[in-house]
Amino acid sequence: MNTRWSANGRQPEARRLKLLTLLQQEGQLSVRACSAALGVSEVTIRNDLAVLEREGLVQRTWGGALPRQQVRPEGAFLARLQQQRAEKERIARVAAARVRDQDTIFLDASTTAFYIAQQLKQHSNLTVITNGMYTALELGPAPGITTIVIGGQVRGDTGSLVGTLSEELLAKLHIRVGFFSARGLTVQKGLTESTIAESQLKELVIRHVDRVVAVLDATKLGVNSLTSFCPITAISALITAGEDAAAKSAPFRELLELELA
């Protein structure tokens, strides 16, 4: 299996995410095999599968589980995938072109990052660090990609994992480039988020990234949100697309590398 995990087997959210990825890779799960692989009891695995079944993600069987028809993005995340979809897909293609084989990169939990992930599946020896549950599941089956999941607490509305469980792991990693979306970007506040938990995790990751690339459709430009996680001076490049993208990105042209998708 090509997927590694930052959280140990005793952290429920990360463990259940691993079970979903194993299910996607193998097509079915055995309680006994999962117990041995994750280093927890069979009772714990059965409890995890019961939770996943209640969430509509698996169908339990005698001694294991099978996939449900829908283990793809749903709910609020699926709705956001459709917003400015054409612009996000153009941004994703431009962003993916910046990624090289044998790279180590970060993708956040945004829908734009999910579209970037879809563009990366043919890479070889690529390591992707993410706090995006759906992004991790999208990359899990890709044979040339090692996916490292960070974060600790699942936010069901965004499909993200947040928390400070990742600091020790990140300190040991060298991340060449990180792709960050946000609720908004201004010259004064830089990249901003609507929740403190998301902002704190992104701020932590940025400390360990060589290049910060903002990936934002034009509706986010000139917009402020609750809390800043990256000043404009720390951003290397902005990739944007959408109506009035050229005009809305003008204030950033002299401050960072700009690319219109």
GROMACS .gro file of C-alpha atoms in nm:
model
  261
    1MET     CA    1   0.000   0.000   0.000
    2ASN     CA    2   0.133   0.346  -0.095
    3THR     CA    3  -0.047   0.555   0.167
    4ARG     CA    4   0.122   0.654   0.494
    5TRP     CA    5  -0.052   0.825   0.780
    6SER     CA    6   0.062   1.081   1.032
    7ALA     CA    7  -0.179   0.968   1.301
    8ASN     CA    8  -0.144   0.640   1.485
    9GLY     CA    9  -0.405   0.368   1.497
   10ARG     CA   10  -0.554   0.497   1.821
   11GLN     CA   11  -0.683   0.824   1.679
   12PRO     CA   12  -1.037   0.744   1.563
   13GLU     CA   13  -1.080   0.995   1.281
   14ALA     CA   14  -0.747   0.914   1.115
   15ARG     CA   15  -0.806   0.540   1.167
   16ARG     CA   16  -1.148   0.555   0.999
   17LEU     CA   17  -1.004   0.756   0.712
   18LYS     CA   18  -0.744   0.483   0.667
   19LEU     CA   19  -1.017   0.220   0.666
   20LEU     CA   20  -1.196   0.408   0.387
   21THR     CA   21  -0.877   0.429   0.182
   22LEU     CA   22  -0.806   0.058   0.235
   23LEU     CA   23  -1.160  -0.018   0.125
   24GLN     CA   24  -1.115   0.193  -0.188
   25GLN     CA   25  -0.791   0.011  -0.269
   26GLU     CA   26  -0.892  -0.345  -0.181
   27GLY     CA   27  -1.263  -0.346  -0.262
   28GLN     CA   28  -1.356  -0.505   0.072
   29LEU     CA   29  -1.241  -0.510   0.434
   30SER     CA   30  -1.178  -0.791   0.680
   31VAL     CA   31  -1.212  -0.706   1.048
   32ARG     CA   32  -0.932  -0.946   1.137
   33ALA     CA   33  -0.690  -0.808   0.875
   34CYS     CA   34  -0.768  -0.447   0.964
   35SER     CA   35  -0.715  -0.522   1.332
   36ALA     CA   36  -0.369  -0.660   1.260
   37ALA     CA   37  -0.276  -0.381   1.017
   38LEU     CA   38  -0.382  -0.095   1.245
   39GLY     CA   39  -0.273  -0.248   1.574
   40VAL     CA   40  -0.611  -0.220   1.745
   41SER     CA   41  -0.865  -0.474   1.863
   42GLU     CA   42  -1.128  -0.632   1.641
   43VAL     CA   43  -1.392  -0.471   1.865
   44THR     CA   44  -1.245  -0.129   1.781
   45ILE     CA   45  -1.256  -0.205   1.408
   46ARG     CA   46  -1.618  -0.322   1.432
   47ASN     CA   47  -1.707   0.000   1.616
   48ASP     CA   48  -1.532   0.205   1.346
   49LEU     CA   49  -1.721   0.022   1.072
   50ALA     CA   50  -2.048   0.082   1.258
   51VAL     CA   51  -1.974   0.456   1.263
   52LEU     CA   52  -1.883   0.456   0.893
   53GLU     CA   53  -2.200   0.265   0.811
   54ARG     CA   54  -2.413   0.520   0.998
   55GLU     CA   55  -2.242   0.792   0.794
   56GLY     CA   56  -2.338   0.605   0.475
   57LEU     CA   57  -1.978   0.532   0.373
   58VAL     CA   58  -1.963   0.152   0.401
   59GLN     CA   59  -2.193  -0.150   0.407
   60ARG     CA   60  -2.105  -0.394   0.682
   61THR     CA   61  -2.089  -0.766   0.610
   62TRP     CA   62  -2.016  -1.074   0.819
   63GLY     CA   63  -1.655  -1.026   0.926
   64GLY     CA   64  -1.592  -0.702   0.737
   65ALA     CA   65  -1.735  -0.439   0.507
   66LEU     CA   66  -1.799  -0.355   0.144
   67PRO     CA   67  -1.808  -0.010  -0.020
   68ARG     CA   68  -2.131   0.177  -0.051
   69GLN     CA   69  -2.216   0.321  -0.387
   70GLN     CA   70  -2.122   0.670  -0.268
   71VAL     CA   71  -1.782   0.723  -0.105
   72ARG     CA   72  -1.716   1.035  -0.309
   73PRO     CA   73  -1.755   1.395  -0.194
   74GLU     CA   74  -2.106   1.477  -0.083
   75GLY     CA   75  -2.308   1.732   0.110
   76ALA     CA   76  -2.159   2.078   0.156
   77PHE     CA   77  -1.826   1.981   0.000
   78LEU     CA   78  -1.998   1.849  -0.313
   79ALA     CA   79  -2.198   2.170  -0.340
   80ARG     CA   80  -1.881   2.378  -0.318
   81LEU     CA   81  -1.719   2.164  -0.587
   82GLN     CA   82  -1.978   2.299  -0.829
   83GLN     CA   83  -1.917   2.665  -0.742
   84GLN     CA   84  -1.684   2.832  -0.998
   85ARG     CA   85  -1.602   2.479  -1.115
   86ALA     CA   86  -1.463   2.580  -1.455
   87GLU     CA   87  -1.235   2.839  -1.295
   88LYS     CA   88  -1.113   2.595  -1.029
   89GLU     CA   89  -1.037   2.329  -1.290
   90ARG     CA   90  -0.833   2.579  -1.495
   91ILE     CA   91  -0.644   2.684  -1.182
   92ALA     CA   92  -0.584   2.317  -1.100
   93ARG     CA   93  -0.427   2.246  -1.439
   94VAL     CA   94  -0.189   2.540  -1.406
   95ALA     CA   95  -0.100   2.446  -1.048
   96ALA     CA   96  -0.040   2.080  -1.137
   97ALA     CA   97   0.201   2.186  -1.411
   98ARG     CA   98   0.425   2.327  -1.136
   99VAL     CA   99   0.458   1.986  -0.970
  100ARG     CA  100   0.750   1.757  -1.057
  101ASP     CA  101   0.804   1.386  -1.007
  102GLN     CA  102   0.976   1.316  -0.674
  103ASP     CA  103   0.834   1.638  -0.527
  104THR     CA  104   0.690   1.679  -0.180
  105ILE     CA  105   0.391   1.915  -0.186
  106PHE     CA  106   0.105   2.027   0.036
  107LEU     CA  107  -0.261   2.045  -0.068
  108ASP     CA  108  -0.513   2.194   0.172
  109ALA     CA  109  -0.872   2.075   0.220
  110SER     CA  110  -1.024   2.309  -0.037
  111THR     CA  111  -1.225   2.209  -0.342
  112THR     CA  112  -0.956   2.369  -0.560
  113ALA     CA  113  -0.699   2.137  -0.401
  114PHE     CA  114  -0.929   1.843  -0.479
  115TYR     CA  115  -0.924   1.941  -0.846
  116ILE     CA  116  -0.543   1.973  -0.831
  117ALA     CA  117  -0.527   1.620  -0.688
  118GLN     CA  118  -0.719   1.489  -0.987
  119GLN     CA  119  -0.447   1.629  -1.213
  120LEU     CA  120  -0.161   1.460  -1.027
  121LYS     CA  121  -0.245   1.091  -1.049
  122GLN     CA  122   0.008   1.008  -1.321
  123HIS     CA  123   0.308   1.140  -1.127
  124SER     CA  124   0.581   0.910  -0.998
  125ASN     CA  125   0.742   0.917  -0.653
  126LEU     CA  126   0.529   1.213  -0.551
  127THR     CA  127   0.457   1.279  -0.185
  128VAL     CA  128   0.141   1.476  -0.108
  129ILE     CA  129   0.075   1.607   0.242
  130THR     CA  130  -0.285   1.711   0.301
  131ASN     CA  131  -0.543   1.783   0.565
  132GLY     CA  132  -0.820   1.717   0.312
  133MET     CA  133  -1.013   1.396   0.372
  134TYR     CA  134  -1.159   1.388   0.020
  135THR     CA  135  -0.824   1.482  -0.136
  136ALA     CA  136  -0.657   1.193   0.048
  137LEU     CA  137  -0.922   0.950  -0.070
  138GLU     CA  138  -0.888   1.078  -0.426
  139LEU     CA  139  -0.510   1.020  -0.425
  140GLY     CA  140  -0.510   0.695  -0.225
  141PRO     CA  141  -0.532   0.455  -0.523
  142ALA     CA  142  -0.265   0.638  -0.730
  143PRO     CA  143   0.035   0.399  -0.745
  144GLY     CA  144   0.301   0.669  -0.776
  145ILE     CA  145   0.181   0.889  -0.491
  146THR     CA  146   0.245   0.864  -0.118
  147THR     CA  147  -0.025   1.050   0.074
  148ILE     CA  148   0.039   1.177   0.427
  149VAL     CA  149  -0.268   1.294   0.617
  150ILE     CA  150  -0.226   1.558   0.886
  151GLY     CA  151  -0.468   1.703   1.137
  152GLY     CA  152  -0.665   1.539   1.410
  153GLN     CA  153  -1.031   1.642   1.423
  154VAL     CA  154  -1.267   1.589   1.130
  155ARG     CA  155  -1.481   1.883   1.013
  156GLY     CA  156  -1.764   1.713   0.832
  157ASP     CA  157  -1.888   2.026   0.656
  158THR     CA  158  -1.558   2.084   0.477
  159GLY     CA  159  -1.404   1.738   0.469
  160SER     CA  160  -1.096   1.874   0.645
  161LEU     CA  161  -0.891   1.758   0.940
  162VAL     CA  162  -0.777   2.027   1.181
  163GLY     CA  163  -0.582   2.045   1.503
  164THR     CA  164  -0.222   2.061   1.619
  165LEU     CA  165  -0.135   1.692   1.610
  166SER     CA  166   0.081   1.755   1.302
  167GLU     CA  167   0.349   1.986   1.439
  168GLU     CA  168   0.605   1.719   1.527
  169LEU     CA  169   0.558   1.544   1.191
  170LEU     CA  170   0.584   1.865   0.989
  171ALA     CA  171   0.907   1.961   1.161
  172LYS     CA  172   1.066   1.652   1.005
  173LEU     CA  173   0.944   1.715   0.650
  174HIS     CA  174   1.075   1.931   0.367
  175ILE     CA  175   0.784   2.058   0.158
  176ARG     CA  176   0.892   2.228  -0.166
  177VAL     CA  177   0.561   2.393  -0.249
  178GLY     CA  178   0.222   2.430  -0.082
  179PHE     CA  179  -0.100   2.513  -0.262
  180PHE     CA  180  -0.339   2.712  -0.045
  181SER     CA  181  -0.690   2.831  -0.110
  182ALA     CA  182  -0.866   3.066   0.130
  183ARG     CA  183  -1.184   3.261   0.191
  184GLY     CA  184  -1.010   3.574   0.073
  185LEU     CA  185  -0.689   3.754  -0.022
  186THR     CA  186  -0.604   4.120   0.032
  187VAL     CA  187  -0.281   4.318   0.029
  188GLN     CA  188  -0.335   4.424   0.390
  189LYS     CA  189  -0.429   4.088   0.548
  190GLY     CA  190  -0.292   3.834   0.302
  191LEU     CA  191  -0.473   3.500   0.299
  192THR     CA  192  -0.766   3.478   0.540
  193GLU     CA  193  -0.994   3.201   0.661
  194SER     CA  194  -1.341   3.194   0.817
  195THR     CA  195  -1.253   2.953   1.100
  196ILE     CA  196  -0.971   2.974   1.351
  197ALA     CA  197  -0.902   2.599   1.340
  198GLU     CA  198  -0.845   2.598   0.962
  199SER     CA  199  -0.633   2.912   0.989
  200GLN     CA  200  -0.413   2.771   1.264
  201LEU     CA  201  -0.339   2.450   1.075
  202LYS     CA  202  -0.253   2.635   0.754
  203GLU     CA  203  -0.032   2.879   0.942
  204LEU     CA  204   0.153   2.583   1.093
  205VAL     CA  205   0.208   2.419   0.753
  206ILE     CA  206   0.336   2.743   0.598
  207ARG     CA  207   0.627   2.745   0.844
  208HIS     CA  208   0.756   2.430   0.673
  209VAL     CA  209   0.691   2.517   0.306
  210ASP     CA  210   0.953   2.664   0.072
  211ARG     CA  211   0.703   2.826  -0.165
  212VAL     CA  212   0.345   2.929  -0.090
  213VAL     CA  213   0.121   2.931  -0.397
  214ALA     CA  214  -0.225   3.083  -0.353
  215VAL     CA  215  -0.490   2.916  -0.571
  216LEU     CA  216  -0.801   3.134  -0.569
  217ASP     CA  217  -1.076   3.206  -0.816
  218ALA     CA  218  -1.142   3.575  -0.873
  219THR     CA  219  -1.439   3.591  -0.635
  220LYS     CA  220  -1.192   3.559  -0.345
  221LEU     CA  221  -0.965   3.847  -0.449
  222GLY     CA  222  -1.001   4.165  -0.244
  223VAL     CA  223  -1.207   3.979   0.019
  224ASN     CA  224  -1.129   3.966   0.391
  225SER     CA  225  -1.243   3.695   0.630
  226LEU     CA  226  -1.219   3.632   1.003
  227THR     CA  227  -0.853   3.547   1.056
  228SER     CA  228  -0.529   3.580   0.861
  229PHE     CA  229  -0.296   3.283   0.821
  230CYS     CA  230  -0.040   3.408   0.568
  231PRO     CA  231   0.079   3.766   0.504
  232ILE     CA  232   0.116   3.884   0.146
  233THR     CA  233   0.495   3.896   0.189
  234ALA     CA  234   0.507   3.519   0.247
  235ILE     CA  235   0.320   3.431  -0.074
  236SER     CA  236   0.536   3.339  -0.372
  237ALA     CA  237   0.270   3.317  -0.642
  238LEU     CA  238  -0.100   3.358  -0.713
  239ILE     CA  239  -0.289   3.145  -0.967
  240THR     CA  240  -0.637   3.280  -1.038
  241ALA     CA  241  -0.915   3.264  -1.294
  242GLY     CA  242  -1.264   3.396  -1.347
  243GLU     CA  243  -1.460   3.702  -1.443
  244ASP     CA  244  -1.257   4.023  -1.397
  245ALA     CA  245  -0.958   3.816  -1.278
  246ALA     CA  246  -0.711   4.050  -1.450
  247ALA     CA  247  -0.858   4.361  -1.286
  248LYS     CA  248  -0.910   4.204  -0.943
  249SER     CA  249  -0.555   4.065  -0.935
  250ALA     CA  250  -0.395   4.398  -1.034
  251PRO     CA  251  -0.318   4.503  -0.672
  252PHE     CA  252  -0.104   4.190  -0.633
  253ARG     CA  253   0.087   4.215  -0.960
  254GLU     CA  254   0.385   4.402  -0.815
  255LEU     CA  255   0.396   4.194  -0.496
  256LEU     CA  256   0.409   3.836  -0.618
  257GLU     CA  257   0.426   3.615  -0.923
  258LEU     CA  258   0.086   3.618  -1.094
  259GLU     CA  259  -0.061   3.368  -1.339
  260LEU     CA  260  -0.406   3.389  -1.494
  261ALA     CA  261  -0.550   3.047  -1.574
   0.00000   0.00000   0.00000
